[in-house]
Amino acid sequence: MAADESPSARGAAPSRAAAAISRAFTPRRPAGAVPTGPVPPEGVALRSRPATGARRPAAPRGGNRPAPAPRPPRGAGVRRTHERLRRAWDRPLTAYYLILGSTLLITVLGLVMVYSASMIKALELAKPATYFFRKQFLAAVIGAALMLLAARMPVKLHRATAYPLLMGTVFLMVLVQVPGIGKSVNGNQNWIYLGGPFQLQPSEFGKLALILWGADLLARKQDKRLLTQWKHMLVPLVPVTFMLLGLIMLGGDMGTAIILTAILFGLLWLVGAPTRLFAGVLSVAGLLVFLLIRTSPNRMSRLSCMGVSEPGPDGSCWQAVHGIYALASGGWFGSGLGASVEKWGQLPEPHTDFIFAITGEELGLAGTLSVLALFAALGYAGIRVAGRTEDPFVRYAAGGVTTWITAQAVINIGAVLGLLPIAGVPLPLFSYGGSALLPTMFAAGLLIAFAREDPAARAALAMRRPGVRWKTMRRRVTKRPSGER
C-alpha cells in the first residue's frame, strides 16, 4: 500500500464496492414509480419478496374465462359397455367359438360328473371305481376325433354321406330285432352286443341320419321349387321318419322316438310348412303317443309321477322323488364334488338319465345354472348359423341338429325337475353312454363346419393363419438400403 494513502481513503473504497454490488442485485423500478415497501439501507442486498398486502390479479370474467368440461350424460358408461358387447357379439367368429367352447366345456364337465356319479355303481358291480369313467373317456376321445373330422369336411361331402348313413342305420336297427344279435337293457331292446364291455345303440345314430338325409332331400326339392306343394313336403320325409319310429318302438324306446318326432317337426317348421299341415302332422303324432302311453302300464306310471313328492306305496315314483331330493339338498353351491348321498343306492341311474340331479346335489344351483347356460349358448349359436346362411342344406341341417340337442336337453332336465315324464333319454354330451356321445359330437362338428362356411368367418379365420400374417407383414416392411442397420 502507498504511503500517501490516508485511512479515510482506505475506508471509502470498500463502501463504494458494496454500493455497486447492491445496485447490481436490486431490481430496478421504472421512472416515476413509488416504492411500496421499506427501502433497504445502502450496502445491504436483500431478496425481492412480494408485498404482504399485494393481491393477485383477478381472473378475467366473461367470454375469456374457459368453460368447464361438459359432464357425460347419465348412463353413458352403461350404453358404451353395451355397445362394445354388441359389437363383440356380432363378430363373424362368435358362433364358431360358442359352438366349440360350449361343446368342449359340456363334455369335460360331463366326464367329471360321470366319474363322481358312477363310482358307487361301479363298486356295486364289483368293478373298479373308474370303470364307467374310462369307457366314457375313451368315447370322448373318439368323439373329439369325429368332431374334428366333421368340422374339416366340406358341405358337399356331408351331403354325400347322408344316404349311406341312413341305409346303414336302418340296417343296424333291423339287426337289433334279430334274436341273438339284439340285446335288451332295462326292458328296451335297442342294443347290439359288440364284444367285451362295449355295446352299440343304432337308434342314436338314427337321429343324425334323419337330419342329414332330410336336409339334403329338402334342399334338393327347394332348388327345384317343389316345396310349394304339400305332398313334396311330406313325401318321402314323413314316411321314412315313421319307418324309423316303428323300428325304434319295436324295441320299446319311447324317449328316442320323441326326439325323432321333434326333429321331424323342426325340419317341417324350417321348410315353412303351412299351419294346417303342421297341425295335422302334430295331431297324428300326438294320437300315436297317447295310444302308446295308454297301452303301457310302465309309461302310464311314469306319466303319473310328474310333480309328486312321495315315492308312493309301491315305490313307482322312487326315481322321480329322489331326483328332487338330490336337487333340494344341493343348496346354492352344493355339498362338494364327490359328496353326493343319493348316488349311494338311493337314486337309480345316477350317471345316465339322472346325472343332472347329482350335479345339482354336488355343485348346487351354481353348477346346474352353468350347465343350462352352456346348452343355451350352444342352442343360440346353432340358430345363428341356421339363420345367417344362404345354403338351404346348411339351414336345414343346422336347424335339425339344434332341435335335436335342445329338445333332448329339455326333456331330460324337465324329467329330473319333475316337470315332464321320465322318458329315459340321456343329457346330450353330459350323461354316460358312448352310443349317445359319438353322434352328438359329430353333430357338433357339423355345426362348426357350417359356422366356418360363412364368408365373413372364413375371411376372419384366413387372416389368423400364421402364413397369411407373415406375408402381410412382409408387404408392409419397406426395403432399406444395404448400408443401414
Coordinates of C-alpha atoms in Angstrom, one line a residue:
M1 CA 0.0 0.0 0.0
A2 CA 1.3 3.5 -0.9
A3 CA 2.5 5.8 1.9
D4 CA 0.4 8.8 0.8
E5 CA -2.9 6.9 1.2
S6 CA -4.9 8.1 4.2
P7 CA -7.2 6.0 6.4
S8 CA -10.3 7.7 5.1
A9 CA -9.4 6.8 1.6
R10 CA -8.9 3.2 2.6
G11 CA -12.4 3.0 4.2
A12 CA -14.2 4.7 1.3
A13 CA -13.1 2.1 -1.3
P14 CA -14.9 -0.9 0.4
S15 CA -18.1 1.2 0.8
R16 CA -18.2 2.1 -2.9
A17 CA -17.7 -1.6 -3.8
A18 CA -20.6 -2.6 -1.5
A19 CA -22.9 0.0 -3.1
A20 CA -22.1 -1.2 -6.6
I21 CA -22.9 -4.8 -5.6
S22 CA -26.2 -3.7 -4.0
R23 CA -27.3 -1.8 -7.1
A24 CA -26.4 -4.8 -9.3
F25 CA -28.7 -7.2 -7.3
T26 CA -31.5 -4.8 -6.5
P27 CA -34.4 -4.8 -9.1
R28 CA -34.8 -1.6 -11.0
R29 CA -38.1 0.4 -10.8
P30 CA -39.4 2.3 -13.7
A31 CA -39.1 6.0 -13.7
G32 CA -41.7 7.7 -11.5
A33 CA -42.7 4.6 -9.6
V34 CA -43.2 4.9 -5.9
P35 CA -41.7 2.3 -3.7
T36 CA -44.4 0.3 -1.8
G37 CA -42.3 -1.2 0.8
P38 CA -39.4 -0.2 3.1
V39 CA -36.2 0.7 1.3
P40 CA -33.2 -1.4 2.3
P41 CA -30.3 0.6 3.5
E42 CA -27.5 1.2 1.2
G43 CA -24.9 -1.6 1.1
V44 CA -27.4 -4.4 2.1
A45 CA -28.6 -6.8 -0.6
L46 CA -32.0 -8.4 0.0
R47 CA -34.0 -10.9 -1.9
S48 CA -37.0 -9.5 -3.6
R49 CA -40.3 -10.6 -2.0
P50 CA -43.8 -9.7 -2.9
A51 CA -45.5 -7.2 -0.6
T52 CA -47.7 -8.8 2.0
G53 CA -50.7 -6.6 1.2
A54 CA -50.5 -7.1 -2.6
R55 CA -53.3 -9.0 -4.3
R56 CA -53.1 -11.5 -7.1
P57 CA -54.6 -10.2 -10.4
A58 CA -58.2 -11.4 -10.7
A59 CA -59.2 -13.9 -13.4
P60 CA -60.8 -12.3 -16.4
R61 CA -64.6 -12.5 -16.4
G62 CA -67.0 -13.0 -19.3
G63 CA -66.1 -14.8 -22.5
N64 CA -62.4 -15.1 -21.8
R65 CA -62.9 -17.5 -19.0
P66 CA -62.5 -21.2 -20.0
A67 CA -65.8 -23.1 -20.0
P68 CA -66.0 -26.2 -17.7
A69 CA -65.8 -29.6 -19.4
P70 CA -69.3 -31.0 -20.1
R71 CA -70.4 -33.8 -17.9
P72 CA -71.2 -37.1 -19.7
P73 CA -74.9 -37.9 -19.7
R74 CA -76.3 -40.2 -17.1
G75 CA -76.0 -43.9 -18.2
A76 CA -73.4 -43.2 -20.9
G77 CA -71.0 -45.7 -19.4
V78 CA -73.6 -48.4 -19.5
R79 CA -74.5 -47.6 -23.1
R80 CA -70.9 -47.7 -24.1
T81 CA -70.3 -51.0 -22.5
H82 CA -73.5 -52.4 -24.1
E83 CA -72.3 -51.1 -27.5
R84 CA -68.9 -52.8 -27.1
L85 CA -70.6 -56.1 -26.1
R86 CA -72.9 -55.9 -29.0
R87 CA -70.0 -55.3 -31.4
A88 CA -68.2 -58.3 -29.9
W89 CA -71.3 -60.4 -30.1
D90 CA -71.8 -59.6 -33.8
R91 CA -68.3 -60.6 -34.9
P92 CA -68.1 -63.3 -37.6
L93 CA -66.5 -65.9 -35.4
T94 CA -68.9 -65.6 -32.4
A95 CA -71.0 -68.7 -33.4
Y96 CA -67.8 -70.7 -34.2
Y97 CA -66.3 -70.1 -30.8
L98 CA -69.6 -70.6 -29.0
I99 CA -70.2 -74.0 -30.5
L100 CA -66.6 -75.1 -30.0
G101 CA -66.3 -73.8 -26.5
S102 CA -69.7 -74.9 -25.2
T103 CA -69.3 -78.4 -26.7
L104 CA -65.9 -78.9 -25.1
L105 CA -66.9 -77.5 -21.7
I106 CA -70.1 -79.6 -21.5
T107 CA -68.1 -82.7 -22.4
V108 CA -65.3 -82.1 -19.9
L109 CA -67.8 -81.3 -17.1
G110 CA -69.8 -84.4 -18.1
L111 CA -66.6 -86.5 -17.7
V112 CA -66.1 -85.2 -14.2
M113 CA -69.7 -85.8 -13.2
V114 CA -69.7 -89.3 -14.7
Y115 CA -66.7 -90.2 -12.6
S116 CA -68.3 -88.8 -9.5
A117 CA -71.7 -90.2 -10.1
S118 CA -70.7 -93.7 -11.2
M119 CA -68.1 -94.7 -8.6
I120 CA -70.6 -96.3 -6.2
K121 CA -72.4 -98.0 -9.1
A122 CA -69.2 -99.5 -10.3
L123 CA -68.2 -100.8 -6.9
E124 CA -71.7 -102.4 -6.6
L125 CA -70.9 -104.3 -9.8
A126 CA -67.5 -105.4 -8.4
K127 CA -65.7 -103.2 -10.9
P128 CA -63.0 -100.6 -10.3
A129 CA -64.3 -97.1 -9.3
T130 CA -63.1 -95.7 -12.7
Y131 CA -64.8 -98.3 -14.8
F132 CA -67.5 -96.1 -16.3
F133 CA -65.2 -93.1 -16.4
R134 CA -62.7 -94.9 -18.5
K135 CA -65.3 -96.1 -21.0
Q136 CA -66.7 -92.6 -21.2
F137 CA -63.3 -91.0 -21.6
L138 CA -62.5 -93.4 -24.5
A139 CA -65.8 -92.5 -26.2
A140 CA -65.0 -88.8 -25.6
V141 CA -61.6 -89.2 -27.3
I142 CA -63.2 -90.9 -30.3
G143 CA -65.9 -88.3 -30.4
A144 CA -63.4 -85.5 -30.4
A145 CA -61.7 -87.1 -33.4
L146 CA -65.2 -87.4 -35.1
M147 CA -65.9 -83.8 -34.3
L148 CA -62.7 -82.6 -35.8
L149 CA -63.3 -84.7 -38.9
A150 CA -66.8 -83.3 -39.3
A151 CA -65.6 -79.8 -38.8
R152 CA -63.0 -80.2 -41.6
M153 CA -65.3 -81.9 -44.1
P154 CA -66.8 -79.7 -46.8
V155 CA -70.5 -79.3 -47.1
K156 CA -70.7 -81.4 -50.3
L157 CA -69.1 -84.3 -48.5
H158 CA -71.6 -84.1 -45.7
R159 CA -74.4 -84.2 -48.3
A160 CA -72.8 -87.2 -49.9
T161 CA -72.8 -89.2 -46.7
A162 CA -76.5 -88.7 -46.0
Y163 CA -77.9 -91.7 -47.9
P164 CA -75.2 -94.2 -46.9
L165 CA -75.6 -93.2 -43.3
L166 CA -79.4 -93.6 -43.4
M167 CA -79.2 -97.0 -45.1
G168 CA -76.5 -98.3 -42.6
T169 CA -78.6 -97.1 -39.6
V170 CA -81.7 -98.8 -40.9
F171 CA -79.8 -102.0 -41.4
L172 CA -78.4 -101.9 -37.9
M173 CA -81.8 -101.1 -36.4
V174 CA -83.3 -104.1 -38.2
L175 CA -80.4 -106.3 -36.8
V176 CA -81.4 -105.2 -33.3
Q177 CA -84.7 -107.1 -33.6
V178 CA -83.0 -110.3 -34.7
P179 CA -82.8 -112.8 -31.8
G180 CA -79.2 -113.5 -30.7
I181 CA -77.9 -110.2 -32.0
G182 CA -80.1 -107.6 -30.3
K183 CA -79.7 -107.1 -26.6
S184 CA -82.3 -105.8 -24.1
V185 CA -81.3 -103.2 -21.5
N186 CA -83.8 -102.0 -18.9
G187 CA -86.6 -103.6 -20.8
N188 CA -85.7 -101.9 -24.2
Q189 CA -84.2 -104.0 -26.9
N190 CA -82.3 -101.4 -28.8
W191 CA -78.7 -102.6 -28.4
I192 CA -76.2 -104.6 -30.3
Y193 CA -73.5 -106.5 -28.4
L194 CA -70.0 -105.8 -29.8
G195 CA -68.0 -107.9 -27.5
G196 CA -66.4 -107.3 -24.1
P197 CA -68.0 -104.3 -22.3
F198 CA -69.0 -102.5 -25.5
Q199 CA -72.5 -102.2 -26.9
L200 CA -74.0 -100.1 -29.6
Q201 CA -77.4 -98.4 -29.8
P202 CA -78.2 -97.8 -33.5
S203 CA -81.2 -95.6 -32.8
E204 CA -78.8 -92.8 -31.5
F205 CA -77.2 -92.7 -35.0
G206 CA -80.7 -92.6 -36.5
K207 CA -81.1 -89.0 -35.2
L208 CA -78.0 -87.9 -37.2
A209 CA -79.0 -89.9 -40.2
L210 CA -82.5 -88.4 -40.3
I211 CA -81.1 -84.9 -40.1
L212 CA -78.6 -85.2 -42.9
W213 CA -80.9 -87.1 -45.2
G214 CA -83.9 -84.9 -44.5
A215 CA -81.8 -81.7 -45.0
D216 CA -80.4 -83.0 -48.3
L217 CA -83.8 -84.1 -49.5
L218 CA -85.5 -80.8 -48.7
A219 CA -82.6 -78.7 -50.1
R220 CA -82.8 -80.6 -53.5
K221 CA -86.6 -80.0 -53.6
Q222 CA -86.2 -76.4 -52.8
D223 CA -83.7 -76.0 -55.7
K224 CA -86.3 -77.5 -58.0
R225 CA -89.1 -75.3 -56.4
L226 CA -91.2 -78.2 -55.3
L227 CA -91.7 -77.3 -51.7
T228 CA -94.7 -75.1 -52.7
Q229 CA -96.7 -78.4 -52.9
W230 CA -97.7 -80.1 -49.7
K231 CA -97.1 -83.6 -51.0
H232 CA -93.4 -82.8 -51.7
M233 CA -93.0 -81.5 -48.1
L234 CA -94.3 -84.7 -46.6
V235 CA -93.2 -87.4 -49.1
P236 CA -90.9 -89.2 -48.5
L237 CA -89.8 -87.3 -45.4
V238 CA -92.7 -88.3 -43.2
P239 CA -92.9 -92.0 -44.3
V240 CA -89.2 -92.6 -43.7
T241 CA -89.4 -91.0 -40.3
F242 CA -92.4 -93.2 -39.4
M243 CA -90.3 -96.2 -40.6
L244 CA -87.5 -95.2 -38.2
L245 CA -90.1 -94.6 -35.4
G246 CA -91.6 -98.1 -36.0
L247 CA -88.2 -99.8 -35.7
I248 CA -87.5 -97.9 -32.5
M249 CA -90.8 -98.6 -30.9
L250 CA -90.4 -102.3 -31.6
G251 CA -87.7 -102.2 -29.0
G252 CA -89.8 -100.1 -26.7
D253 CA -87.6 -96.9 -26.6
M254 CA -90.2 -94.2 -26.2
G255 CA -87.6 -91.4 -25.4
T256 CA -85.7 -91.8 -28.7
A257 CA -89.0 -91.8 -30.6
I258 CA -89.9 -88.5 -29.1
I259 CA -86.6 -87.0 -30.1
L260 CA -87.1 -88.2 -33.7
T261 CA -90.6 -86.7 -33.8
A262 CA -89.1 -83.4 -32.6
I263 CA -86.5 -83.5 -35.4
L264 CA -89.3 -84.1 -37.9
F265 CA -91.3 -81.1 -36.7
G266 CA -88.2 -79.0 -36.7
L267 CA -87.5 -79.7 -40.3
L268 CA -91.1 -79.0 -41.3
W269 CA -91.0 -75.7 -39.5
L270 CA -87.7 -74.7 -41.1
V271 CA -89.1 -75.5 -44.6
G272 CA -92.1 -73.3 -44.0
A273 CA -94.9 -75.8 -43.7
P274 CA -98.3 -74.2 -43.5
T275 CA -100.1 -74.2 -40.2
R276 CA -102.8 -76.6 -41.2
L277 CA -100.3 -79.1 -42.4
F278 CA -98.1 -78.7 -39.3
A279 CA -101.1 -79.1 -37.1
G280 CA -102.3 -82.2 -39.0
V281 CA -99.0 -84.0 -38.6
L282 CA -98.8 -82.9 -34.9
S283 CA -102.3 -84.3 -34.3
V284 CA -101.4 -87.6 -35.8
A285 CA -98.2 -87.8 -33.8
G286 CA -100.0 -86.9 -30.6
L287 CA -102.6 -89.5 -31.1
L288 CA -100.0 -92.2 -31.6
V289 CA -98.1 -91.1 -28.5
F290 CA -101.3 -91.2 -26.5
L291 CA -102.1 -94.7 -27.7
L292 CA -98.6 -95.9 -26.9
I293 CA -98.7 -94.5 -23.4
R294 CA -102.2 -95.7 -22.7
T295 CA -101.4 -99.3 -23.7
S296 CA -98.3 -99.5 -21.5
P297 CA -98.6 -99.6 -17.7
N298 CA -94.9 -98.6 -17.3
R299 CA -95.4 -95.5 -19.4
M300 CA -98.6 -94.6 -17.5
S301 CA -96.8 -94.9 -14.2
R302 CA -94.1 -92.5 -15.5
L303 CA -96.7 -90.1 -16.5
S304 CA -98.4 -90.2 -13.1
C305 CA -95.1 -89.4 -11.3
M306 CA -95.0 -85.8 -12.6
G307 CA -94.7 -83.3 -9.7
V308 CA -95.1 -85.9 -6.9
S309 CA -93.3 -85.5 -3.6
E310 CA -93.7 -89.0 -2.2
P311 CA -92.5 -92.3 -3.7
G312 CA -95.9 -93.9 -3.3
P313 CA -96.9 -97.2 -1.5
D314 CA -95.4 -99.4 -4.3
G315 CA -92.4 -97.2 -4.9
S316 CA -93.4 -96.5 -8.5
C317 CA -92.2 -92.9 -8.3
W318 CA -89.0 -93.6 -6.4
Q319 CA -86.6 -92.3 -9.1
A320 CA -88.6 -89.1 -9.7
V321 CA -88.8 -88.3 -6.0
H322 CA -85.2 -89.0 -5.2
G323 CA -84.1 -86.8 -8.1
I324 CA -86.0 -83.9 -6.4
Y325 CA -84.3 -84.8 -3.1
A326 CA -80.9 -84.6 -4.7
L327 CA -81.6 -81.2 -6.2
A328 CA -83.1 -79.9 -3.0
S329 CA -80.1 -80.9 -0.8
G330 CA -77.6 -79.2 -3.1
G331 CA -78.4 -75.6 -2.0
W332 CA -76.6 -72.7 -3.7
F333 CA -73.1 -74.3 -4.2
G334 CA -73.7 -78.0 -3.4
S335 CA -72.3 -80.4 -1.0
G336 CA -69.0 -80.7 -2.8
L337 CA -67.7 -82.8 -5.7
G338 CA -68.0 -86.5 -4.8
A339 CA -70.0 -85.9 -1.7
S340 CA -73.4 -86.9 -3.1
V341 CA -75.6 -89.0 -0.8
E342 CA -78.3 -90.0 -3.3
K343 CA -75.8 -91.9 -5.5
W344 CA -75.2 -94.4 -2.7
G345 CA -78.0 -96.7 -4.0
Q346 CA -80.9 -94.3 -3.4
L347 CA -81.2 -92.8 -6.9
P348 CA -81.4 -95.2 -9.8
E349 CA -79.3 -94.4 -12.9
P350 CA -77.3 -91.6 -11.3
H351 CA -74.7 -91.5 -14.1
T352 CA -77.1 -91.7 -17.1
D353 CA -80.6 -90.3 -17.1
F354 CA -80.4 -88.5 -13.7
I355 CA -76.8 -87.2 -13.8
F356 CA -78.3 -83.6 -13.7
A357 CA -79.7 -84.4 -10.3
I358 CA -76.3 -85.5 -9.0
T359 CA -74.8 -82.3 -10.5
G360 CA -77.3 -80.2 -8.5
E361 CA -76.5 -82.1 -5.3
E362 CA -72.8 -81.8 -5.6
L363 CA -72.4 -78.4 -7.4
G364 CA -75.6 -76.8 -6.3
L365 CA -77.6 -74.2 -8.1
A366 CA -74.5 -72.6 -9.5
G367 CA -73.5 -75.8 -11.2
T368 CA -76.9 -76.5 -12.7
L369 CA -77.3 -73.0 -14.0
S370 CA -73.8 -73.2 -15.6
V371 CA -74.9 -76.4 -17.4
L372 CA -78.1 -74.6 -18.6
A373 CA -76.1 -71.6 -19.7
L374 CA -73.8 -73.8 -21.8
F375 CA -76.7 -75.5 -23.5
A376 CA -78.4 -72.1 -24.1
A377 CA -75.2 -70.8 -25.7
L378 CA -74.9 -73.9 -27.9
G379 CA -78.6 -73.6 -29.0
Y380 CA -78.2 -69.9 -29.7
A381 CA -75.1 -70.5 -31.9
G382 CA -76.9 -73.2 -33.8
I383 CA -79.9 -70.9 -34.5
R384 CA -77.5 -68.1 -35.6
V385 CA -75.7 -70.4 -38.0
A386 CA -79.1 -71.6 -39.5
G387 CA -80.4 -68.0 -39.8
R388 CA -77.4 -66.4 -41.4
T389 CA -76.7 -68.9 -44.2
E390 CA -77.9 -68.8 -47.8
D391 CA -77.4 -72.5 -48.4
P392 CA -80.7 -74.4 -47.8
F393 CA -78.9 -77.6 -46.8
V394 CA -76.9 -75.8 -44.2
R395 CA -80.0 -74.1 -42.9
Y396 CA -82.0 -77.3 -42.5
A397 CA -79.1 -79.4 -41.1
A398 CA -78.1 -76.8 -38.6
G399 CA -81.7 -76.3 -37.5
G400 CA -82.2 -80.1 -37.2
V401 CA -79.1 -80.5 -35.0
T402 CA -80.1 -77.6 -32.8
T403 CA -83.6 -79.0 -32.5
W404 CA -82.2 -82.4 -31.6
I405 CA -79.8 -81.2 -28.9
T406 CA -82.1 -78.6 -27.4
A407 CA -85.2 -80.9 -27.3
Q408 CA -83.3 -83.8 -25.7
A409 CA -81.8 -81.5 -23.1
V410 CA -85.2 -80.0 -22.2
I411 CA -86.8 -83.5 -22.0
N412 CA -84.0 -84.8 -19.7
I413 CA -83.8 -81.8 -17.4
G414 CA -87.6 -81.5 -17.3
A415 CA -87.9 -85.1 -16.2
V416 CA -85.3 -84.5 -13.4
L417 CA -87.2 -81.5 -12.2
G418 CA -90.5 -83.3 -12.2
L419 CA -92.0 -81.1 -14.9
L420 CA -92.1 -83.8 -17.6
P421 CA -92.5 -87.6 -17.5
I422 CA -89.3 -89.7 -17.3
A423 CA -88.5 -90.5 -21.0
G424 CA -85.2 -92.3 -20.5
V425 CA -83.1 -90.1 -22.7
P426 CA -79.6 -89.0 -21.7
L427 CA -78.4 -85.4 -21.3
P428 CA -76.5 -84.7 -24.6
L429 CA -72.7 -84.6 -24.3
F430 CA -73.1 -84.9 -20.5
S431 CA -74.6 -88.3 -19.5
Y432 CA -72.8 -91.6 -19.6
G433 CA -73.1 -93.5 -22.9
G434 CA -70.7 -93.8 -25.8
S435 CA -73.5 -94.6 -28.3
A436 CA -75.1 -91.2 -27.5
L437 CA -71.9 -89.3 -27.2
L438 CA -70.4 -90.2 -30.6
P439 CA -73.2 -89.0 -32.9
T440 CA -73.7 -85.9 -30.8
M441 CA -70.1 -84.8 -31.0
F442 CA -70.2 -85.5 -34.8
A443 CA -73.3 -83.2 -35.0
A444 CA -71.4 -80.5 -33.0
G445 CA -68.6 -80.8 -35.6
L446 CA -71.2 -80.4 -38.3
L447 CA -72.3 -77.1 -36.7
I448 CA -68.6 -76.0 -36.5
A449 CA -68.2 -76.8 -40.2
F450 CA -71.3 -74.8 -41.1
A451 CA -70.1 -71.8 -39.0
R452 CA -66.7 -71.9 -40.8
E453 CA -68.5 -71.8 -44.2
D454 CA -69.8 -68.3 -43.5
P455 CA -67.9 -65.9 -45.9
A456 CA -67.1 -63.5 -43.1
A457 CA -66.0 -66.2 -40.7
R458 CA -63.8 -67.8 -43.5
A459 CA -62.1 -64.5 -44.1
A460 CA -61.5 -63.9 -40.4
L461 CA -60.0 -67.4 -40.0
A462 CA -57.8 -66.9 -43.0
M463 CA -56.4 -63.7 -41.6
R464 CA -55.4 -65.5 -38.4
R465 CA -53.3 -68.1 -40.1
P466 CA -49.5 -67.7 -39.4
G467 CA -48.6 -67.8 -43.1
V468 CA -51.0 -65.1 -44.1
R469 CA -49.9 -62.9 -41.2
W470 CA -46.2 -63.3 -42.2
K471 CA -47.0 -62.4 -45.8
T472 CA -49.0 -59.4 -44.7
M473 CA -46.1 -58.2 -42.5
R474 CA -43.6 -58.6 -45.4
R475 CA -45.7 -56.4 -47.6
R476 CA -45.8 -53.7 -45.1
V477 CA -42.0 -53.6 -44.4
T478 CA -40.1 -51.1 -46.7
K479 CA -36.9 -52.1 -48.2
R480 CA -33.9 -50.4 -46.6
P481 CA -30.6 -49.6 -48.2
S482 CA -27.9 -52.2 -47.7
G483 CA -25.7 -49.9 -45.6
E484 CA -28.4 -49.3 -42.9
R485 CA -28.5 -51.4 -39.8

